[in-house]
């Protein structure tokens, strides 16, 4: 098998299509302190490794920006922004960021390692989740989002792949790579405008129209998560930006059209998926109250 670590300081360029989640890496220190164990995943800008921090003596997730982005100032700013914004948030349902640095010309950051699987993997394996389980996961997601919003951070890319399910039961939000600090624009609240950005299948209407986004943009994504957990299917099948624009012309789907869903949860999903932000719950705390009320029945 081709070695994934070329030297004590270099990192690999993974071949396209390799089974990165299960491949082991040869022992070697990165940045003088991180002993790489295996590849956890690969995204559009970099690779995430399970590593042992030899200084602190604990396991971390080491996210390394691809060499192809090393001289790209926009990519470097986005990468460092993820760390800066995530460091604002301190909550048990948000992955902690420890260090942002550079070694051998490669930008990296270290995050809390969550021993478990992401929600996408669980849904692929099990299909839909029981209503009570889905509600509890959504409640934990809202708790993490609430902490982010209190720190003036909107996630903007909430999706099953960015929700980790720890083996001990904790739900953890990850990947604030396209999150942005919300700017106070007066009586209208915390908003920002930064162009069309996000994962098309999980984008809110205001992201598609380059309109200001705020906490209600993440509330929309909670509705999408809850829909998918309850039905086993994404609310919107289109994975391209062009296909995503269809949701601007059509009403959101009712989860009860796919399977039997408790009426209160279906109503909450539809409120979260309202096209106009002002018709959605005002924030994660309001969604949490609805979920807690249903769970208490």
XYZ file of N, CA, C and O in Angstrom, residues 187-282:
384
model
N -31.909 47.736 14.249
C -33.137 47.103 14.723
C -33.448 45.791 14.024
O -34.128 44.942 14.573
N -32.933 45.608 12.798
C -33.227 44.384 12.065
C -32.545 43.162 12.633
O -32.863 42.042 12.276
N -31.547 43.356 13.494
C -30.899 42.216 14.124
C -29.546 41.921 13.515
O -28.948 42.734 12.824
N -29.059 40.727 13.793
C -27.744 40.313 13.331
C -27.844 39.722 11.938
O -28.525 38.726 11.726
N -27.171 40.324 10.973
C -27.249 39.840 9.600
C -25.900 39.936 8.936
O -24.965 40.544 9.430
N -25.779 39.324 7.770
C -24.586 39.438 6.959
C -24.957 39.156 5.527
O -26.009 38.622 5.218
N -24.084 39.513 4.610
C -24.289 39.194 3.205
C -22.946 38.815 2.622
O -21.993 39.565 2.674
N -22.840 37.619 2.068
C -21.542 37.129 1.614
C -21.671 36.265 0.370
O -20.885 35.384 0.128
N -22.706 36.472 -0.440
C -22.837 35.724 -1.675
C -23.426 34.341 -1.471
O -23.746 33.920 -0.369
N -23.589 33.617 -2.585
C -24.128 32.261 -2.543
C -23.048 31.322 -2.046
O -22.034 31.118 -2.705
N -23.243 30.748 -0.877
C -22.250 29.855 -0.301
C -22.966 28.823 0.555
O -23.932 29.135 1.240
N -22.509 27.581 0.482
C -23.132 26.516 1.243
C -23.237 25.244 0.407
O -22.704 25.157 -0.695
N -23.920 24.239 0.950
C -24.163 22.983 0.248
C -25.562 23.069 -0.358
O -26.546 23.172 0.385
N -25.699 23.068 -1.691
C -26.999 23.327 -2.332
C -28.168 22.552 -1.752
O -29.255 23.105 -1.574
N -27.973 21.291 -1.423
C -29.073 20.470 -0.917
C -29.582 20.955 0.444
O -30.714 20.650 0.823
N -28.757 21.721 1.160
C -29.117 22.133 2.522
C -29.101 23.653 2.695
O -29.005 24.143 3.812
N -29.243 24.398 1.605
C -29.205 25.848 1.684
C -30.594 26.443 1.875
O -31.570 25.974 1.311
N -30.653 27.510 2.657
C -31.898 28.235 2.853
C -32.147 29.149 1.659
O -31.209 29.532 0.954
N -33.407 29.526 1.411
C -33.714 30.392 0.269
C -32.896 31.674 0.241
O -32.461 32.117 -0.831
N -32.673 32.292 1.401
C -31.929 33.549 1.408
C -30.463 33.361 1.003
O -29.818 34.290 0.506
N -29.918 32.154 1.211
C -28.562 31.890 0.736
C -28.533 31.817 -0.789
O -27.569 32.250 -1.422
N -29.590 31.282 -1.374
C -29.659 31.136 -2.827
C -29.846 32.477 -3.521
O -29.408 32.658 -4.659
N -30.494 33.406 -2.842
C -30.759 34.713 -3.454
C -29.762 35.776 -3.007
O -29.931 36.949 -3.313
N -28.736 35.361 -2.295
C -27.695 36.277 -1.810
C -28.283 37.371 -0.928
O -27.796 38.509 -0.897
N -29.337 37.020 -0.193
C -29.943 37.944 0.754
C -29.242 37.820 2.108
O -28.530 36.843 2.350
N -29.439 38.791 2.995
C -28.818 38.696 4.321
C -29.258 37.423 5.036
O -30.405 36.998 4.933
N -28.337 36.840 5.775
C -28.650 35.636 6.554
C -28.451 35.938 8.030
O -27.707 36.834 8.407
N -29.148 35.174 8.877
C -29.009 35.334 10.318
C -29.315 33.992 10.969
O -29.251 32.951 10.308
N -29.634 34.010 12.247
C -29.877 32.772 12.979
C -30.985 31.936 12.350
O -30.968 30.703 12.421
N -31.944 32.586 11.705
C -33.060 31.857 11.096
C -32.615 31.034 9.894
O -33.303 30.093 9.491
N -31.453 31.353 9.327
C -30.894 30.528 8.260
C -30.512 29.162 8.816
O -30.752 28.126 8.184
N -29.924 29.137 10.003
C -29.606 27.865 10.650
C -30.874 27.141 11.100
O -30.922 25.908 11.110
N -31.914 27.894 11.472
C -33.193 27.275 11.833
C -33.758 26.513 10.635
O -34.300 25.405 10.785
N -33.627 27.085 9.452
C -34.062 26.396 8.229
C -33.336 25.061 8.107
O -33.943 24.023 7.797
N -32.033 25.075 8.359
C -31.251 23.843 8.257
C -31.671 22.822 9.305
O -31.650 21.611 9.047
N -32.071 23.287 10.487
C -32.590 22.364 11.502
C -33.838 21.672 10.972
O -34.033 20.463 11.167
N -34.693 22.422 10.274
C -35.873 21.817 9.667
C -35.507 20.735 8.665
O -36.136 19.671 8.610
N -34.469 20.998 7.878
C -34.007 19.996 6.912
C -33.470 18.748 7.614
O -33.744 17.616 7.195
N -32.699 18.958 8.675
C -32.170 17.825 9.441
C -33.296 16.998 10.038
O -33.285 15.760 9.962
N -34.256 17.677 10.645
C -35.362 16.976 11.288
C -36.192 16.215 10.257
O -36.611 15.068 10.501
N -36.430 16.825 9.108
C -37.153 16.147 8.028
C -36.434 14.857 7.648
O -37.059 13.785 7.545
N -35.125 14.942 7.443
C -34.361 13.776 6.993
C -34.291 12.697 8.064
O -34.353 11.500 7.762
N -34.179 13.101 9.326
C -34.137 12.106 10.396
C -35.476 11.377 10.528
O -35.522 10.182 10.804
N -36.574 12.108 10.341
C -37.894 11.512 10.518
C -38.316 10.637 9.345
O -39.049 9.658 9.522
N -37.876 10.985 8.137
C -38.339 10.284 6.942
C -37.289 9.374 6.305
O -37.629 8.486 5.524
N -36.025 9.628 6.599
C -34.960 8.865 5.958
C -34.582 9.390 4.592
O -33.733 8.804 3.909
N -35.204 10.495 4.176
C -34.931 11.089 2.866
C -34.687 12.593 3.019
O -35.325 13.249 3.837
N -33.792 13.156 2.218
C -33.617 14.611 2.260
C -34.904 15.301 1.822
O -35.653 14.790 0.986
N -35.166 16.467 2.388
C -36.356 17.215 1.996
C -36.283 17.622 0.537
O -37.301 17.665 -0.168
N -35.086 17.909 0.057
C -34.864 18.295 -1.337
C -33.803 17.383 -1.938
O -32.721 17.221 -1.379
N -34.123 16.785 -3.075
C -33.222 15.824 -3.686
C -32.121 16.473 -4.521
O -31.057 15.902 -4.703
N -32.387 17.664 -5.047
C -31.429 18.319 -5.935
C -30.128 18.614 -5.205
O -30.120 19.186 -4.117
N -29.016 18.205 -5.788
C -27.707 18.424 -5.178
C -26.910 19.517 -5.886
O -25.791 19.812 -5.491
N -27.484 20.110 -6.936
C -26.805 21.175 -7.663
C -27.435 22.518 -7.317
O -28.592 22.593 -6.890
N -26.679 23.582 -7.530
C -27.192 24.913 -7.244
C -28.396 25.224 -8.123
O -29.390 25.792 -7.662
N -28.342 24.805 -9.383
C -29.448 25.044 -10.305
C -30.712 24.364 -9.803
O -31.806 24.954 -9.799
N -30.592 23.129 -9.367
C -31.750 22.405 -8.862
C -32.281 22.982 -7.565
O -33.488 22.943 -7.301
N -31.382 23.551 -6.762
C -31.796 24.100 -5.474
C -32.745 25.278 -5.634
O -33.584 25.530 -4.763
N -32.640 26.000 -6.735
C -33.499 27.173 -6.937
C -34.975 26.804 -7.046
O -35.847 27.671 -6.914
N -35.282 25.528 -7.271
C -36.677 25.105 -7.354
C -37.422 25.383 -6.046
O -38.622 25.630 -6.053
N -36.705 25.345 -4.926
C -37.387 25.547 -3.643
C -37.855 26.984 -3.450
O -38.608 27.280 -2.529
N -37.393 27.882 -4.323
C -37.862 29.263 -4.265
C -39.255 29.401 -4.867
O -39.948 30.398 -4.627
N -39.661 28.412 -5.654
C -40.950 28.481 -6.347
C -41.976 27.483 -5.819
O -43.139 27.552 -6.180
N -41.522 26.546 -4.992
C -42.431 25.509 -4.503
C -42.506 25.545 -2.986
O -41.529 25.890 -2.312
N -43.650 25.165 -2.411
C -43.755 25.115 -0.945
C -42.897 23.984 -0.396
O -42.600 23.013 -1.112
N -42.466 24.055 0.845
C -41.650 22.980 1.421
C -42.454 21.689 1.510
O -43.677 21.722 1.705
N -41.807 20.557 1.383
C -42.522 19.279 1.457
C -42.958 18.973 2.882
O -42.277 19.319 3.839
N -44.098 18.340 3.002
C -44.615 17.918 4.305
C -44.045 16.526 4.598
O -44.227 15.603 3.801
N -43.337 16.332 5.707
C -42.747 15.012 5.997
C -43.780 13.910 6.091
O -43.457 12.732 5.872
N -45.038 14.249 6.380
C -46.095 13.228 6.486
C -46.446 12.629 5.137
O -47.113 11.586 5.080
N -45.981 13.259 4.045
C -46.200 12.681 2.725
C -45.270 11.503 2.472
O -45.498 10.708 1.563
N -44.193 11.405 3.277
C -43.215 10.327 3.106
C -43.461 9.170 4.062
O -43.286 8.004 3.691
N -43.857 9.480 5.279
C -44.046 8.442 6.288
C -44.893 9.009 7.423
O -45.206 10.203 7.441
N -45.244 8.173 8.369
C -46.033 8.617 9.517
C -45.135 9.400 10.460
O -44.132 8.893 10.968
N -45.486 10.657 10.689
C -44.709 11.560 11.534
C -45.666 12.233 12.505
O -46.764 12.651 12.113
N -45.292 12.359 13.787
C -46.163 13.059 14.748
C -46.524 14.449 14.234
O -45.677 15.178 13.711
N -47.777 14.810 14.380
C -48.277 16.065 13.814
C -47.496 17.276 14.314
O -47.195 18.198 13.544
N -47.161 17.302 15.608
C -46.457 18.458 16.169
C -45.066 18.616 15.559
O -44.620 19.737 15.292
N -44.384 17.489 15.335
C -43.051 17.559 14.729
C -43.143 17.955 13.258
O -42.313 18.720 12.762
N -44.151 17.438 12.566
C -44.338 17.818 11.167
C -44.608 19.316 11.055
O -44.077 20.004 10.176
N -45.426 19.837 11.964
C -45.731 21.272 11.948
C -44.479 22.096 12.217
O -44.268 23.149 11.606
N -43.627 21.615 13.129
C -42.387 22.327 13.434
C -41.460 22.326 12.221
O -40.844 23.347 11.896
N -41.361 21.191 11.541
C -40.543 21.114 10.334
C -41.000 22.145 9.313
O -40.194 22.883 8.732
N -42.297 22.218 9.082
C -42.835 23.137 8.081
C -42.615 24.597 8.484
O -42.366 25.451 7.629
N -42.698 24.888 9.768
C -42.396 26.250 10.228
C -40.938 26.590 9.976
O -40.610 27.693 9.524
N -40.052 25.665 10.272
C -38.621 25.906 10.049
C -38.309 26.079 8.566
O -37.385 26.827 8.206
N -39.068 25.390 7.706
C -38.786 25.415 6.271
C -39.574 26.505 5.527
O -39.593 26.495 4.295
N -40.173 27.410 6.244
C -40.856 28.522 5.581
C -39.865 29.285 4.711
O -38.717 29.520 5.103
N -40.282 29.657 3.514
C -39.366 30.361 2.604
C -38.945 31.716 3.145
O -37.797 32.125 3.013
N -39.860 32.422 3.780
C -39.546 33.747 4.327
C -38.998 33.594 5.747
O -39.646 32.980 6.601
N -37.822 34.118 6.029
C -37.239 33.977 7.373
C -38.161 34.451 8.491
O -38.196 33.841 9.569
N -38.935 35.506 8.249
C -39.800 36.038 9.297
C -40.952 35.091 9.646
O -41.617 35.269 10.678
N -41.200 34.086 8.816
C -42.248 33.112 9.097
C -41.722 31.892 9.844
O -42.485 31.010 10.219
N -40.420 31.837 10.065
C -39.807 30.725 10.796
C -39.708 31.062 12.283
O -39.867 32.224 12.676
N -39.402 30.056 13.122
C -39.065 30.373 14.515
C -37.932 31.392 14.543
O -37.044 31.378 13.687
N -37.950 32.273 15.532
C -36.995 33.381 15.575
C -35.554 32.930 15.782
O -34.619 33.638 15.421
